[in-house]
Amino acid sequence: MDFNLPELIELERIIQEGRPYLDSRIVCDIELKGHRFPVYVLSIGSKDPAAPAVGFFGGVHGLEKIGTRVLLAFLRSLLSRMKWDAVLHHQLASVRLVFMPLVNPAGMWDSTRCNPRGVDLMRNAPVDASERVHFLLGGQRISARLPWYRGVSDAPMEAEAQALCSVVREELMSREFSIALDCHSGFGAKDRIWFPYAHSRTPIRHLPEILALADLFNQTYREHNYLFEAQNSQYLTHGDLWDYLYLQMPPGGGQVFLPLTLEMGSWLWVKENPRQLFSRQGMFNPRSPSRLHRVLRSHLIWFEFLTHAASAHKNWIPAGSASAAQSAACHE
């Protein structure tokens, strides 16, 4: 590797060291300025296609390095525990974990939010908002020179976006129960757990399941600092990949797919260190080593909780949900 992208170097080191436990593959390669950037998918746990699954995604926006870093820290923790933790081995026998920690490696190397073609991947899906959106922020097709560019109308989605969607369909949406968590930063002074929709104010079909999951976390970790809310409570956007994927779920099919976003509140980091305002990276990532270490630690409980909640989903899914009804029918 003749270029320096620490997050990709660390990811490939994890893949190398985790071979006894981790499966990995390259889903696409991205070219930029003569360099090749592989987009990796890693998986660990049950190979049973009927097992529940949790997918962890990061680095969709190249500037938001912290989303990738928190997932790499989680992967490191899992691999270390696999060497001695019999309870973890038992848990992973009943749940599958899928990781796509660096969706936009070329954008991260180039220190841009967008991919090498100037497209914001989280505005790239063929989904239009049901109401007027904020100028630029909600997604625009004016120019790739402006932020939040959606890409050319009716063109295929970008390679990175297609790769993410393919992984989600194959690894998550094909199962009776699955959760996706996409890690971002840059909005607000509080860490938020967002759920769809981003393009509409209409509640999603699986709102009872999401509220039950939030209530379960509130009961289990009463002192947490997350705010659970629909993304549309803050703003609407065009082109959201998770809306696009969720809308493909067949109604009444009995499957539960819960796409969530961890939106880390980077304004708090800027408030602590206003000099970060003068750095593009500083707007989206903690800069001081002590703050970085706190952030890397602080979300491990949430990640662990999701793996346990998925594994035991039949114990907390609302009684009237499609998944619960399907499970009951299977046992009749």
CSV table of C-alpha atoms in Angstrom, one decimal:
chain,number,residue,atom,x,y,z
A,1,MET,CA,0.0,0.0,0.0
A,2,ASP,CA,1.7,3.2,-1.2
A,3,PHE,CA,-0.6,5.7,0.5
A,4,ASN,CA,-1.5,6.5,4.1
A,5,LEU,CA,-5.0,5.9,5.3
A,6,PRO,CA,-4.7,4.8,8.9
A,7,GLU,CA,-8.3,3.5,9.1
A,8,LEU,CA,-7.8,1.2,6.1
A,9,ILE,CA,-4.5,0.0,7.4
A,10,GLU,CA,-6.0,-0.8,10.8
A,11,LEU,CA,-9.0,-2.6,9.1
A,12,GLU,CA,-6.7,-4.8,7.0
A,13,ARG,CA,-4.6,-5.5,10.1
A,14,ILE,CA,-7.7,-6.6,11.9
A,15,ILE,CA,-8.7,-8.8,9.0
A,16,GLN,CA,-5.2,-10.4,9.0
A,17,GLU,CA,-5.2,-11.1,12.7
A,18,GLY,CA,-8.8,-12.2,12.9
A,19,ARG,CA,-8.7,-14.9,10.3
A,20,PRO,CA,-9.5,-17.7,12.7
A,21,TYR,CA,-12.8,-16.0,13.5
A,22,LEU,CA,-13.6,-13.4,10.8
A,23,ASP,CA,-14.8,-14.0,7.3
A,24,SER,CA,-13.9,-11.1,4.9
A,25,ARG,CA,-14.4,-10.1,1.3
A,26,ILE,CA,-14.0,-7.1,-1.0
A,27,VAL,CA,-17.3,-6.0,-2.4
A,28,CYS,CA,-15.9,-3.3,-4.7
A,29,ASP,CA,-12.8,-1.4,-5.5
A,30,ILE,CA,-12.7,2.4,-5.9
A,31,GLU,CA,-10.0,4.2,-7.9
A,32,LEU,CA,-8.8,7.7,-7.1
A,33,LYS,CA,-5.7,9.5,-8.3
A,34,GLY,CA,-4.0,6.2,-9.2
A,35,HIS,CA,-4.8,4.4,-6.0
A,36,ARG,CA,-7.1,1.5,-5.4
A,37,PHE,CA,-9.3,1.5,-2.4
A,38,PRO,CA,-11.0,-1.8,-1.4
A,39,VAL,CA,-14.4,-1.8,0.3
A,40,TYR,CA,-14.4,-4.6,2.8
A,41,VAL,CA,-17.2,-6.6,4.4
A,42,LEU,CA,-16.4,-8.7,7.5
A,43,SER,CA,-18.7,-11.2,9.3
A,44,ILE,CA,-18.5,-13.3,12.4
A,45,GLY,CA,-20.9,-15.6,14.2
A,46,SER,CA,-23.6,-17.9,13.1
A,47,LYS,CA,-23.7,-19.1,9.5
A,48,ASP,CA,-27.3,-20.2,9.8
A,49,PRO,CA,-29.4,-18.1,7.3
A,50,ALA,CA,-32.3,-18.2,9.8
A,51,ALA,CA,-30.2,-16.6,12.6
A,52,PRO,CA,-30.8,-13.0,13.5
A,53,ALA,CA,-28.2,-10.5,12.4
A,54,VAL,CA,-26.8,-7.1,13.2
A,55,GLY,CA,-25.0,-5.0,10.6
A,56,PHE,CA,-22.6,-2.2,11.6
A,57,PHE,CA,-21.7,0.4,9.0
A,58,GLY,CA,-19.4,3.4,9.0
A,59,GLY,CA,-17.4,5.8,6.9
A,60,VAL,CA,-20.2,6.6,4.5
A,61,HIS,CA,-19.0,10.2,4.7
A,62,GLY,CA,-15.3,10.4,4.3
A,63,LEU,CA,-14.9,13.3,6.7
A,64,GLU,CA,-16.5,11.4,9.5
A,65,LYS,CA,-13.6,9.2,10.6
A,66,ILE,CA,-15.0,8.6,14.0
A,67,GLY,CA,-17.7,6.4,12.7
A,68,THR,CA,-15.1,4.1,11.3
A,69,ARG,CA,-12.9,4.3,14.3
A,70,VAL,CA,-15.7,3.3,16.8
A,71,LEU,CA,-16.4,0.2,14.8
A,72,LEU,CA,-12.7,-0.7,14.5
A,73,ALA,CA,-12.5,-0.4,18.3
A,74,PHE,CA,-15.5,-2.7,18.7
A,75,LEU,CA,-14.0,-5.2,16.3
A,76,ARG,CA,-10.7,-5.2,18.2
A,77,SER,CA,-12.6,-5.8,21.4
A,78,LEU,CA,-14.5,-8.7,19.9
A,79,LEU,CA,-11.4,-10.4,18.5
A,80,SER,CA,-9.6,-10.0,21.9
A,81,ARG,CA,-12.5,-11.6,23.7
A,82,MET,CA,-12.8,-14.5,21.2
A,83,LYS,CA,-9.5,-15.8,22.6
A,84,TRP,CA,-10.9,-16.3,26.1
A,85,ASP,CA,-14.6,-15.5,26.4
A,86,ALA,CA,-16.7,-18.7,26.3
A,87,VAL,CA,-19.8,-16.7,26.8
A,88,LEU,CA,-19.1,-14.7,23.6
A,89,HIS,CA,-18.6,-17.8,21.6
A,90,HIS,CA,-21.9,-19.1,22.9
A,91,GLN,CA,-23.7,-15.9,22.0
A,92,LEU,CA,-22.2,-15.8,18.5
A,93,ALA,CA,-23.5,-19.3,17.8
A,94,SER,CA,-27.0,-17.8,17.7
A,95,VAL,CA,-26.4,-14.4,16.0
A,96,ARG,CA,-24.5,-13.1,13.0
A,97,LEU,CA,-22.5,-9.8,13.0
A,98,VAL,CA,-21.7,-8.1,9.8
A,99,PHE,CA,-19.3,-5.1,9.5
A,100,MET,CA,-18.8,-2.6,6.7
A,101,PRO,CA,-16.7,-0.1,8.7
A,102,LEU,CA,-15.3,1.9,5.8
A,103,VAL,CA,-17.9,2.3,3.0
A,104,ASN,CA,-16.2,5.3,1.4
A,105,PRO,CA,-12.4,4.8,1.8
A,106,ALA,CA,-11.4,7.0,-1.1
A,107,GLY,CA,-13.5,9.9,0.3
A,108,MET,CA,-11.8,9.4,3.7
A,109,TRP,CA,-8.4,9.4,2.1
A,110,ASP,CA,-9.2,12.6,0.2
A,111,SER,CA,-10.7,14.3,3.3
A,112,THR,CA,-14.1,14.8,1.7
A,113,ARG,CA,-17.7,14.0,2.7
A,114,CYS,CA,-18.5,12.7,-0.8
A,115,ASN,CA,-17.0,9.9,-2.9
A,116,PRO,CA,-14.5,10.5,-5.7
A,117,ARG,CA,-17.2,11.5,-8.1
A,118,GLY,CA,-18.5,14.2,-5.8
A,119,VAL,CA,-21.6,12.3,-4.8
A,120,ASP,CA,-22.9,12.3,-1.2
A,121,LEU,CA,-23.7,8.6,-0.8
A,122,MET,CA,-26.4,9.3,1.8
A,123,ARG,CA,-28.3,11.4,-0.8
A,124,ASN,CA,-27.7,9.0,-3.7
A,125,ALA,CA,-30.7,6.6,-3.5
A,126,PRO,CA,-33.7,7.0,-5.8
A,127,VAL,CA,-36.0,8.3,-3.1
A,128,ASP,CA,-37.5,11.8,-3.1
A,129,ALA,CA,-38.7,13.6,0.0
A,130,SER,CA,-42.4,14.0,0.3
A,131,GLU,CA,-42.1,17.7,1.3
A,132,ARG,CA,-39.8,20.6,0.6
A,133,VAL,CA,-36.3,20.1,2.0
A,134,HIS,CA,-33.7,22.5,3.2
A,135,PHE,CA,-31.7,24.0,0.3
A,136,LEU,CA,-28.6,22.0,-0.4
A,137,LEU,CA,-28.8,20.1,3.0
A,138,GLY,CA,-31.7,18.0,1.8
A,139,GLY,CA,-29.9,16.9,-1.4
A,140,GLN,CA,-29.3,18.7,-4.6
A,141,ARG,CA,-28.6,17.9,-8.3
A,142,ILE,CA,-27.2,21.3,-9.2
A,143,SER,CA,-23.5,20.5,-9.1
A,144,ALA,CA,-20.9,18.1,-7.7
A,145,ARG,CA,-19.0,21.2,-6.6
A,146,LEU,CA,-21.7,21.9,-4.0
A,147,PRO,CA,-22.2,19.8,-0.9
A,148,TRP,CA,-24.9,17.1,-0.6
A,149,TYR,CA,-24.9,16.3,-4.3
A,150,ARG,CA,-27.2,13.5,-5.2
A,151,GLY,CA,-25.7,12.5,-8.5
A,152,VAL,CA,-27.3,12.6,-12.0
A,153,SER,CA,-31.0,11.9,-12.1
A,154,ASP,CA,-31.9,8.4,-13.2
A,155,ALA,CA,-28.3,7.3,-13.2
A,156,PRO,CA,-27.3,4.1,-11.4
A,157,MET,CA,-26.3,4.6,-7.8
A,158,GLU,CA,-22.6,5.0,-7.0
A,159,ALA,CA,-20.5,1.8,-6.6
A,160,GLU,CA,-20.1,2.3,-2.9
A,161,ALA,CA,-23.9,2.8,-2.4
A,162,GLN,CA,-24.7,-0.2,-4.5
A,163,ALA,CA,-22.2,-2.3,-2.5
A,164,LEU,CA,-23.8,-1.3,0.8
A,165,CYS,CA,-27.3,-2.1,-0.5
A,166,SER,CA,-26.2,-5.4,-1.8
A,167,VAL,CA,-24.6,-6.4,1.5
A,168,VAL,CA,-27.8,-5.3,3.4
A,169,ARG,CA,-30.1,-7.3,1.1
A,170,GLU,CA,-27.9,-10.4,1.3
A,171,GLU,CA,-26.9,-10.4,4.9
A,172,LEU,CA,-29.7,-8.6,6.7
A,173,MET,CA,-33.0,-8.3,4.8
A,174,SER,CA,-33.1,-12.0,4.0
A,175,ARG,CA,-33.6,-12.9,7.6
A,176,GLU,CA,-36.5,-13.0,10.0
A,177,PHE,CA,-35.0,-10.4,12.2
A,178,SER,CA,-32.1,-7.9,11.6
A,179,ILE,CA,-30.8,-4.6,12.8
A,180,ALA,CA,-28.5,-2.2,10.9
A,181,LEU,CA,-26.5,0.6,12.7
A,182,ASP,CA,-24.9,3.3,10.5
A,183,CYS,CA,-22.4,5.4,12.5
A,184,HIS,CA,-22.1,9.1,11.7
A,185,SER,CA,-21.1,12.4,13.3
A,186,GLY,CA,-21.7,16.1,12.8
A,187,PHE,CA,-25.1,17.0,14.1
A,188,GLY,CA,-26.0,18.4,17.5
A,189,ALA,CA,-24.4,18.4,20.9
A,190,LYS,CA,-26.0,15.1,21.9
A,191,ASP,CA,-25.6,11.5,20.7
A,192,ARG,CA,-28.8,10.4,18.9
A,193,ILE,CA,-30.2,7.2,17.7
A,194,TRP,CA,-32.2,8.0,14.5
A,195,PHE,CA,-34.6,5.7,12.8
A,196,PRO,CA,-36.5,6.2,9.5
A,197,TYR,CA,-37.9,7.9,7.7
A,198,ALA,CA,-35.6,10.7,6.4
A,199,HIS,CA,-37.7,11.4,3.3
A,200,SER,CA,-41.2,11.4,4.9
A,201,ARG,CA,-42.9,12.2,8.2
A,202,THR,CA,-45.0,9.0,7.9
A,203,PRO,CA,-44.2,6.5,10.7
A,204,ILE,CA,-42.5,3.3,9.5
A,205,ARG,CA,-44.3,0.0,9.9
A,206,HIS,CA,-41.9,-1.3,12.5
A,207,LEU,CA,-42.2,1.7,14.8
A,208,PRO,CA,-43.5,-0.5,17.6
A,209,GLU,CA,-40.4,-2.7,17.4
A,210,ILE,CA,-38.1,0.3,17.4
A,211,LEU,CA,-39.9,1.8,20.4
A,212,ALA,CA,-39.7,-1.5,22.2
A,213,LEU,CA,-36.0,-1.7,21.5
A,214,ALA,CA,-35.5,1.8,22.8
A,215,ASP,CA,-37.5,1.0,25.9
A,216,LEU,CA,-35.5,-2.1,26.5
A,217,PHE,CA,-32.3,-0.1,26.3
A,218,ASN,CA,-33.7,2.6,28.6
A,219,GLN,CA,-34.6,-0.1,31.2
A,220,THR,CA,-31.3,-1.9,30.9
A,221,TYR,CA,-29.0,1.2,31.0
A,222,ARG,CA,-30.9,4.0,32.7
A,223,GLU,CA,-28.0,6.4,32.8
A,224,HIS,CA,-27.3,6.4,29.1
A,225,ASN,CA,-27.0,9.7,27.1
A,226,TYR,CA,-28.7,8.8,23.8
A,227,LEU,CA,-31.7,10.5,22.4
A,228,PHE,CA,-34.0,8.2,20.3
A,229,GLU,CA,-35.9,10.0,17.6
A,230,ALA,CA,-37.1,9.7,14.0
A,231,GLN,CA,-34.7,11.5,11.7
A,232,ASN,CA,-37.6,13.5,10.2
A,233,SER,CA,-38.0,15.2,13.6
A,234,GLN,CA,-34.9,17.2,12.7
A,235,TYR,CA,-35.0,17.5,8.9
A,236,LEU,CA,-36.1,15.8,5.7
A,237,THR,CA,-33.7,14.6,2.9
A,238,HIS,CA,-33.8,13.1,-0.5
A,239,GLY,CA,-31.9,10.0,-1.4
A,240,ASP,CA,-31.5,8.3,2.0
A,241,LEU,CA,-30.1,4.8,1.5
A,242,TRP,CA,-31.8,3.3,4.6
A,243,ASP,CA,-35.2,4.7,3.5
A,244,TYR,CA,-34.6,3.2,0.1
A,245,LEU,CA,-33.7,-0.2,1.6
A,246,TYR,CA,-36.5,-0.3,4.1
A,247,LEU,CA,-39.1,0.6,1.4
A,248,GLN,CA,-38.1,-2.6,-0.4
A,249,MET,CA,-39.3,-4.8,2.5
A,250,PRO,CA,-42.4,-6.6,1.4
A,251,PRO,CA,-45.4,-5.6,3.6
A,252,GLY,CA,-46.8,-8.5,5.6
A,253,GLY,CA,-43.8,-10.7,4.9
A,254,GLY,CA,-43.2,-11.4,8.6
A,255,GLN,CA,-39.6,-10.1,8.5
A,256,VAL,CA,-38.4,-7.3,10.8
A,257,PHE,CA,-35.6,-5.0,9.6
A,258,LEU,CA,-34.7,-2.1,11.8
A,259,PRO,CA,-32.3,0.4,10.2
A,260,LEU,CA,-30.8,2.8,12.8
A,261,THR,CA,-28.3,5.6,12.7
A,262,LEU,CA,-25.9,6.6,15.5
A,263,GLU,CA,-25.4,10.3,15.0
A,264,MET,CA,-22.6,11.4,17.3
A,265,GLY,CA,-23.0,14.9,18.5
A,266,SER,CA,-19.8,16.6,17.3
A,267,TRP,CA,-20.9,20.1,18.4
A,268,LEU,CA,-20.0,19.1,21.9
A,269,TRP,CA,-16.4,18.4,20.8
A,270,VAL,CA,-16.2,21.8,19.1
A,271,LYS,CA,-17.7,23.5,22.2
A,272,GLU,CA,-14.9,21.9,24.3
A,273,ASN,CA,-12.2,22.9,21.8
A,274,PRO,CA,-13.4,25.9,19.6
A,275,ARG,CA,-10.2,25.7,17.6
A,276,GLN,CA,-11.7,22.6,15.9
A,277,LEU,CA,-13.9,25.0,13.9
A,278,PHE,CA,-10.9,25.9,11.8
A,279,SER,CA,-10.3,22.3,10.7
A,280,ARG,CA,-12.6,20.3,8.3
A,281,GLN,CA,-11.7,17.2,10.3
A,282,GLY,CA,-12.4,19.0,13.6
A,283,MET,CA,-16.0,19.7,12.7
A,284,PHE,CA,-16.8,16.0,12.6
A,285,ASN,CA,-14.2,14.2,14.8
A,286,PRO,CA,-12.8,14.5,18.4
A,287,ARG,CA,-9.3,15.9,18.2
A,288,SER,CA,-7.8,15.6,21.7
A,289,PRO,CA,-6.6,12.0,22.6
A,290,SER,CA,-8.5,12.0,25.8
A,291,ARG,CA,-11.8,12.9,24.1
A,292,LEU,CA,-11.2,10.4,21.3
A,293,HIS,CA,-10.6,7.6,23.8
A,294,ARG,CA,-13.8,8.4,25.7
A,295,VAL,CA,-15.8,8.4,22.5
A,296,LEU,CA,-14.3,5.0,21.4
A,297,ARG,CA,-15.2,3.5,24.8
A,298,SER,CA,-18.6,5.1,25.2
A,299,HIS,CA,-20.5,3.3,22.4
A,300,LEU,CA,-19.3,-0.2,23.1
A,301,ILE,CA,-22.2,-0.8,25.5
A,302,TRP,CA,-24.7,0.2,22.8
A,303,PHE,CA,-23.0,-2.1,20.2
A,304,GLU,CA,-23.0,-5.0,22.7
A,305,PHE,CA,-26.6,-4.3,23.6
A,306,LEU,CA,-27.7,-4.6,19.9
A,307,THR,CA,-26.0,-8.0,19.5
A,308,HIS,CA,-27.8,-9.3,22.7
A,309,ALA,CA,-31.1,-7.7,21.7
A,310,ALA,CA,-31.0,-9.3,18.2
A,311,SER,CA,-30.0,-12.7,19.7
A,312,ALA,CA,-33.0,-12.6,22.1
A,313,HIS,CA,-35.4,-10.6,19.9
A,314,LYS,CA,-38.3,-13.1,20.5
A,315,ASN,CA,-38.2,-12.1,24.2
A,316,TRP,CA,-39.0,-8.4,23.6
A,317,ILE,CA,-40.6,-8.0,20.2
A,318,PRO,CA,-44.2,-6.6,20.8
A,319,ALA,CA,-46.8,-9.4,20.8
A,320,GLY,CA,-48.7,-8.0,17.9
A,321,SER,CA,-45.7,-7.6,15.6
A,322,ALA,CA,-45.3,-9.4,12.3
A,323,SER,CA,-42.2,-11.2,13.6
A,324,ALA,CA,-43.9,-12.4,16.8
A,325,ALA,CA,-46.9,-13.6,14.8
A,326,GLN,CA,-44.6,-15.5,12.5
A,327,SER,CA,-42.7,-17.0,15.4
A,328,ALA,CA,-45.9,-18.1,17.1
A,329,ALA,CA,-47.1,-19.7,13.9
A,330,CYS,CA,-43.9,-21.7,13.5
A,331,HIS,CA,-44.4,-23.2,17.0
A,332,GLU,CA,-48.1,-24.2,16.6
